[in-house]
């Protein structure tokens, strides 16, 4: 099939680049913190003094995981005291920049293990479309801005590189892949969760009209790819094969597996809500009027998140190495002429694994006073 050679990995730019430029996902994750904290207060815990496992699915280089993991640990500590071991497992693809992740876990001033000797961080390099942890192992799962990446790119997108621009057969292929991957992701997590465990999934969202808010960014970047073909820096064939395996789902698509029976396998939906996400870079620009800084931040975000996937379609190593700079410089110029905020959305979902023997949340909260 024509797309077979397209890399689908969705791995972020290494050397800590993602950590430096991922303020938008950080904002989305922050919006979901109250739901994570509630989940940490209500999830069932393994018996005795056995370790409580928190899984962070799609951690990337770790900086954006520090606040949610610290909040989760703090909430669990109010339930179990300081001596109980808590294991935090960061999961990402094998090609992720794990060196930066471990550097962050070891020495970032915000690291969640700093003043808690009974928190044990670790990492696993494996796709979350496979089993990553033993069955009934995880009390609390967190997955932020990661399950939007599909397990593979199912079709080319003529004239563009993102799924929002598709129609016809390509659209059907993306819709089907996204539905299959979502069910697979949920099934695997259902198996890994302890009965009564919770999984909090945070995703870039779509509003009722199907807009993500990133259209100006994606359309600007698409025009840059055309420029690169015209300048003969990349070939038409390479450009055609640049497709992101990212697919923001509508609320109805996220809820679809639960529609028939009110649950999917052993999971049920405790919460599912879409929020507007204020654009922090735009807010800074409104204060300081610094066009260079705004366009620079927007282009650097695009580079850190999306360019590695696009670059994988460039055939030779020399041009592949130069490609991120080509894209970022041209995109920055375009964005500084456009000057638009990103009106994006964040979708927060809380899932609970069925547990016949667990007290209900309300009685847990009452007993905690
Ligand atoms: C945009 S980053 C999100 C990082 C962090 N959770 C945050 O909120 O900023 C998406 C991460 O998901 C990871 N990812 C994508 N597909 C994955 C898969 N199949 N298995 C594990 N991780 C995956 C990518 O490698 C990347 O590190």
Coordinates of C-alpha atoms and ligand atoms in Angstrom, one line a residue:
X1 CA 0.0 0.0 0.0
X2 CA 1.2 3.5 -0.8
X3 CA 1.3 4.6 2.8
X4 CA 3.3 1.6 4.1
X5 CA 6.6 3.4 4.1
X6 CA 5.3 6.5 5.9
X7 CA 6.6 6.6 9.4
X8 CA 3.7 6.9 11.8
X9 CA 5.5 7.3 15.0
X10 CA 4.5 10.8 16.1
X11 CA 7.6 11.0 18.2
X12 CA 8.4 14.6 19.4
X13 CA 11.6 16.5 18.5
X14 CA 14.5 15.3 20.7
X15 CA 17.2 17.1 22.6
X16 CA 14.5 18.4 25.0
X17 CA 12.9 20.5 22.3
X18 CA 9.4 19.3 23.1
X19 CA 9.9 20.2 26.8
X20 CA 10.9 23.7 25.8
X21 CA 8.0 24.4 23.4
X22 CA 5.0 22.4 24.6
X23 CA 3.1 25.1 26.4
X24 CA -0.2 24.3 24.7
X25 CA -0.4 20.7 25.9
X26 CA 0.8 21.9 29.3
X27 CA -2.2 24.2 29.4
X28 CA -4.5 21.4 28.4
X29 CA -3.1 19.1 31.1
X30 CA -3.5 21.8 33.7
X31 CA -7.2 22.2 32.8
X32 CA -7.6 18.5 33.6
X33 CA -5.9 18.5 37.0
X34 CA -9.0 18.8 39.1
X35 CA -10.3 15.6 37.4
X36 CA -7.0 13.8 38.0
X37 CA -7.0 14.8 41.6
X38 CA -10.6 13.6 42.1
X39 CA -9.6 10.3 40.4
X40 CA -6.6 10.0 42.8
X41 CA -8.9 10.5 45.7
X42 CA -11.5 8.0 44.5
X43 CA -9.6 5.1 42.8
X44 CA -9.4 1.8 44.5
X45 CA -6.0 1.0 45.9
X46 CA -4.2 -2.4 46.1
X47 CA -4.4 -4.1 49.5
X48 CA -1.8 -4.0 52.2
X49 CA 1.4 -2.1 51.7
X50 CA 2.0 -3.1 48.0
X51 CA 3.1 -0.3 45.7
X52 CA 0.4 2.0 44.2
X53 CA 1.1 2.3 40.4
X54 CA 0.4 5.4 38.4
X55 CA 0.9 5.1 34.7
X56 CA 1.7 8.1 32.5
X57 CA 0.9 7.0 28.9
X58 CA 2.7 9.1 26.3
X59 CA 4.9 11.0 28.6
X60 CA 7.3 12.3 25.9
X61 CA 10.3 14.1 27.6
X62 CA 8.5 14.4 31.0
X63 CA 8.3 18.1 31.7
X64 CA 4.6 18.3 31.2
X65 CA 4.1 15.2 33.4
X66 CA 5.7 16.7 36.5
X67 CA 2.7 18.8 37.7
X68 CA 0.0 16.1 37.1
X69 CA 2.2 13.4 38.7
X70 CA 2.9 15.6 41.7
X71 CA -0.8 16.4 42.1
X72 CA -1.7 12.7 41.9
X73 CA 1.0 11.7 44.4
X74 CA -0.1 14.4 46.8
X75 CA -3.7 13.3 46.7
X76 CA -2.8 9.6 47.2
X77 CA -0.6 10.6 50.1
X78 CA -3.6 12.0 51.9
X79 CA -5.1 8.5 51.7
X80 CA -2.1 6.3 52.5
X81 CA 0.5 8.2 54.5
X82 CA 4.1 8.8 53.7
X83 CA 5.6 5.3 53.9
X84 CA 3.5 3.5 51.2
X85 CA 5.5 3.1 48.0
X86 CA 4.1 4.8 44.9
X87 CA 5.5 3.8 41.5
X88 CA 5.2 6.2 38.6
X89 CA 5.7 4.6 35.2
X90 CA 6.2 6.8 32.2
X91 CA 5.3 5.1 28.9
X92 CA 6.3 6.3 25.5
X93 CA 7.5 4.9 22.2
X94 CA 11.0 3.4 22.0
X95 CA 12.2 6.3 19.9
X96 CA 11.2 8.9 22.4
X97 CA 13.9 11.1 23.9
X98 CA 14.2 9.1 27.1
X99 CA 17.6 10.7 28.0
X100 CA 15.8 14.0 28.5
X101 CA 13.0 12.3 30.4
X102 CA 15.5 10.8 32.9
X103 CA 17.3 14.1 33.2
X104 CA 14.0 15.8 34.1
X105 CA 13.1 13.0 36.6
X106 CA 16.6 13.3 38.1
X107 CA 17.2 17.0 38.3
X108 CA 14.3 19.2 37.4
X109 CA 13.5 21.5 40.4
X110 CA 9.8 20.7 39.9
X111 CA 10.4 16.9 40.0
X112 CA 7.7 15.1 41.9
X113 CA 10.0 12.7 43.8
X114 CA 12.1 15.5 45.3
X115 CA 10.7 15.5 48.8
X116 CA 9.2 12.0 48.7
X117 CA 11.6 9.1 49.1
X118 CA 8.9 6.6 48.6
X119 CA 8.0 7.6 45.1
X120 CA 9.7 5.5 42.4
X121 CA 9.8 6.8 38.9
X122 CA 10.6 4.5 35.9
X123 CA 10.0 4.4 32.2
X124 CA 8.9 1.9 29.5
X125 CA 9.7 2.3 25.8
X126 CA 6.8 0.6 24.1
X127 CA 3.7 1.6 22.2
X128 CA 0.5 2.0 24.2
X129 CA -1.2 0.1 21.4
X130 CA 0.4 -3.0 23.0
X131 CA 0.3 -4.3 26.6
X132 CA 2.7 -2.2 28.5
X133 CA 2.0 -3.3 32.0
X134 CA 0.8 -6.5 33.7
X135 CA -2.9 -7.0 34.2
X136 CA -4.7 -5.2 37.1
X137 CA -1.5 -3.4 37.9
X138 CA -2.4 0.3 37.6
X139 CA -4.5 2.2 40.1
X140 CA -4.4 5.5 38.3
X141 CA -3.7 6.2 34.6
X142 CA -3.0 9.6 32.9
X143 CA -2.7 10.1 29.2
X144 CA -2.4 13.6 28.0
X145 CA -2.2 14.8 24.3
X146 CA -1.0 11.3 23.3
X147 CA -4.0 9.1 22.3
X148 CA -4.6 11.6 19.4
X149 CA -1.8 9.8 17.6
X150 CA -3.0 6.7 15.7
X151 CA -1.1 3.5 15.5
X152 CA -0.5 4.0 11.8
X153 CA -1.3 6.4 9.0
X154 CA -4.2 4.8 7.1
X155 CA -4.2 7.0 3.9
X156 CA -2.5 9.8 2.1
X157 CA -4.2 13.2 2.3
X158 CA -4.1 14.8 -1.1
X159 CA -2.9 18.4 -1.0
X160 CA -2.4 18.5 2.8
X161 CA -0.7 16.7 5.7
X162 CA -3.5 16.6 8.3
X163 CA -6.6 14.6 8.7
X164 CA -8.9 17.6 8.9
X165 CA -8.4 18.3 5.2
X166 CA -9.6 14.8 4.0
X167 CA -12.7 13.7 2.1
X168 CA -13.9 10.5 0.5
X169 CA -12.1 7.2 0.8
X170 CA -9.2 8.8 2.8
X171 CA -11.7 10.1 5.3
X172 CA -13.3 6.7 5.7
X173 CA -9.9 5.1 6.2
X174 CA -8.9 7.7 8.9
X175 CA -12.3 7.4 10.6
X176 CA -12.1 3.6 10.7
X177 CA -8.5 3.6 12.0
X178 CA -9.3 6.2 14.7
X179 CA -12.3 4.1 15.9
X180 CA -10.3 0.9 15.9
X181 CA -7.3 2.5 17.7
X182 CA -9.6 4.0 20.4
X183 CA -11.2 0.7 21.1
X184 CA -7.8 -1.0 21.2
X185 CA -6.4 1.7 23.5
X186 CA -9.4 1.3 25.9
X187 CA -9.3 -2.5 25.9
X188 CA -5.6 -2.5 26.8
X189 CA -6.0 0.0 29.5
X190 CA -9.0 -1.8 30.9
X191 CA -6.9 -4.9 31.3
X192 CA -4.0 -3.0 33.0
X193 CA -6.2 -1.1 35.5
X194 CA -6.9 -2.5 38.9
X195 CA -10.6 -3.0 39.6
X196 CA -11.8 0.4 40.8
X197 CA -8.9 2.1 39.1
X198 CA -9.3 5.3 37.1
X199 CA -7.9 6.5 33.8
X200 CA -7.9 10.2 32.9
X201 CA -7.5 10.9 29.2
X202 CA -6.8 14.4 27.9
X203 CA -7.0 15.2 24.2
X204 CA -6.9 18.1 21.8
X205 CA -10.6 18.5 21.1
X206 CA -12.9 19.6 18.3
X207 CA -15.8 22.0 18.7
X208 CA -19.3 21.2 17.4
X209 CA -18.3 22.5 13.9
X210 CA -15.3 20.2 13.8
X211 CA -12.7 23.0 14.3
X212 CA -9.6 22.3 16.3
X213 CA -8.3 25.9 16.5
X214 CA -5.0 24.9 14.9
X215 CA -6.2 25.5 11.3
X216 CA -4.2 28.7 10.8
X217 CA -1.1 26.8 11.9
X218 CA -1.7 23.7 9.8
X219 CA -2.7 25.7 6.7
X220 CA 0.4 27.9 7.1
X221 CA 2.6 24.9 7.4
X222 CA 1.0 23.3 4.4
X223 CA 1.8 26.3 2.3
X224 CA 5.4 26.1 3.6
X225 CA 5.6 22.5 2.3
X226 CA 4.5 23.7 -1.2
X227 CA 7.3 26.4 -1.0
X228 CA 9.8 23.7 -0.2
X229 CA 8.8 21.7 -3.3
X230 CA 9.0 24.9 -5.5
X231 CA 12.4 25.6 -4.1
X232 CA 13.3 21.9 -4.9
X233 CA 14.4 21.3 -1.3
X234 CA 12.0 18.4 -1.1
X235 CA 10.4 16.4 -3.9
X236 CA 6.8 16.3 -4.9
X237 CA 6.7 12.6 -3.9
X238 CA 8.2 13.3 -0.4
X239 CA 5.7 16.1 0.1
X240 CA 2.8 13.7 -0.9
X241 CA 4.0 11.2 1.7
X242 CA 4.1 13.7 4.6
X243 CA 1.0 12.9 6.5
X244 CA 0.4 13.1 10.3
X245 CA -1.1 10.1 12.0
X246 CA -2.9 12.4 14.4
X247 CA -6.7 12.4 14.6
X248 CA -8.6 14.6 17.0
X249 CA -11.9 12.9 17.8
X250 CA -15.3 14.4 18.4
X251 CA -17.0 13.8 21.7
X252 CA -19.5 11.4 20.0
X253 CA -16.5 9.3 18.6
X254 CA -15.0 9.1 22.1
X255 CA -18.2 7.9 23.6
X256 CA -19.1 5.5 20.8
X257 CA -17.7 2.4 22.4
X258 CA -19.8 3.0 25.5
X259 CA -23.0 3.8 23.6
X260 CA -24.6 0.4 23.3
X261 CA -24.3 -0.9 26.8
X262 CA -23.3 2.1 28.9
X263 CA -19.8 0.6 29.4
X264 CA -17.0 -0.7 27.3
X265 CA -15.5 -4.0 28.5
X266 CA -15.0 -3.2 32.2
X267 CA -14.8 0.6 31.8
X268 CA -17.5 3.2 32.3
X269 CA -17.3 7.0 31.6
X270 CA -17.3 9.1 34.8
X271 CA -16.8 12.4 33.0
X272 CA -16.4 13.7 29.5
X273 CA -16.2 17.5 28.9
X274 CA -14.8 19.9 26.3
X275 CA -13.1 23.1 27.4
X276 CA -11.9 26.1 25.6
X277 CA -8.1 26.5 25.9
X278 CA -6.8 30.0 26.2
X279 CA -3.7 30.7 24.0
X280 CA -1.0 31.7 26.5
X281 CA 1.4 32.9 23.7
X282 CA -1.3 35.2 22.3
X283 CA -2.0 36.6 25.8
X284 CA 1.7 37.4 26.2
X285 CA 1.7 39.1 22.7
X286 CA -1.3 41.2 23.7
X287 CA 0.8 42.5 26.7
X288 CA 4.1 43.1 25.0
X289 CA 3.2 43.4 21.2
X290 CA 6.2 41.3 20.3
X291 CA 5.4 39.8 16.9
X292 CA 8.8 38.0 16.6
X293 CA 8.3 36.3 20.0
X294 CA 4.7 35.2 19.1
X295 CA 5.5 33.8 15.7
X296 CA 8.6 32.2 17.1
X297 CA 6.7 30.4 19.8
X298 CA 4.0 29.2 17.4
X299 CA 6.6 28.0 14.8
X300 CA 8.7 26.3 17.5
X301 CA 5.7 24.5 18.8
X302 CA 4.9 23.2 15.3
X303 CA 8.5 22.1 14.9
X304 CA 8.7 20.3 18.2
X305 CA 5.4 18.4 17.9
X306 CA 4.8 17.7 14.2
X307 CA 8.0 18.2 12.1
X308 CA 9.7 14.9 13.2
X309 CA 6.8 13.0 11.7
X310 CA 6.9 15.0 8.4
X311 CA 10.7 14.8 8.2
X312 CA 10.5 11.0 8.2
X313 CA 9.3 11.2 4.6
X314 CA 12.5 13.0 3.5
X315 CA 14.6 10.4 1.7
X316 CA 18.2 11.3 2.6
X317 CA 19.8 12.0 6.0
X318 CA 21.4 15.4 5.0
X319 CA 18.1 17.0 3.9
X320 CA 16.2 15.3 6.7
X321 CA 18.5 17.0 9.2
X322 CA 18.0 20.4 7.5
X323 CA 14.3 20.1 7.0
X324 CA 13.2 21.3 10.6
X325 CA 15.0 24.6 10.1
X326 CA 13.6 25.1 6.6
X327 CA 10.1 24.6 7.9
X328 CA 10.4 26.6 11.1
X329 CA 12.0 29.7 9.4
X330 CA 9.4 29.9 6.7
X331 CA 6.5 29.1 9.0
X332 CA 7.6 31.8 11.4
X333 CA 7.7 34.4 8.6
X334 CA 4.2 33.4 7.5
X335 CA 2.8 33.4 11.1
X336 CA 4.2 36.8 11.7
X337 CA 2.2 38.1 8.8
X338 CA -0.9 36.3 9.9
X339 CA -0.9 37.1 13.6
X340 CA -3.7 34.9 14.9
X341 CA -4.4 33.2 18.2
X342 CA -5.1 29.5 18.4
X343 CA -8.6 29.0 19.7
X344 CA -8.1 25.4 20.6
X345 CA -10.0 23.0 22.8
X346 CA -9.2 20.3 25.3
X347 CA -11.3 17.2 25.8
X348 CA -11.1 15.6 29.3
X349 CA -12.4 12.1 29.9
X350 CA -12.4 10.1 33.2
X351 CA -12.9 6.4 33.0
X352 CA -13.5 4.0 35.9
X353 CA -12.9 0.3 35.9
X354 CA -15.8 -1.7 37.2
X355 CA -15.3 -3.0 40.8
X356 CA -18.2 -4.8 42.5
X357 CA -16.5 -4.6 45.9
X358 CA -15.4 -1.0 45.9
X359 CA -17.2 1.7 48.0
X360 CA -18.8 4.3 45.8
X361 CA -17.0 7.6 45.4
X362 CA -19.5 9.6 47.5
X363 CA -19.0 7.4 50.5
X364 CA -15.2 7.6 50.1
X365 CA -15.3 11.4 50.0
X366 CA -17.6 11.4 53.1
X367 CA -15.2 9.1 55.0
X368 CA -12.3 11.4 54.1
X369 CA -14.2 14.3 55.7
Ligands
LIG1 C1 2.2 15.7 22.3 S1 3.2 14.5 23.2 C2 2.4 14.6 24.8 C3 3.4 14.6 25.9 C4 2.8 14.9 27.3 N1 1.9 13.8 27.7 C5 2.1 16.2 27.3 O1 0.9 16.2 27.7 O2 2.7 17.2 27.0 C6 2.6 13.0 22.6 C7 3.4 11.8 23.1 O3 2.7 10.6 22.8 C8 3.6 9.7 22.4 N2 2.9 8.6 21.6 C9 2.3 8.7 20.4 N3 1.9 7.5 20.1 C10 2.2 6.6 21.1 C11 2.1 5.2 21.2 N4 1.5 4.5 20.3 N5 2.6 4.7 22.3 C12 3.2 5.4 23.3 N6 3.4 6.8 23.2 C13 2.9 7.4 22.1 C14 4.6 10.4 21.5 O4 5.8 9.7 21.3 C15 4.7 11.7 22.3 O5 5.8 11.6 23.2

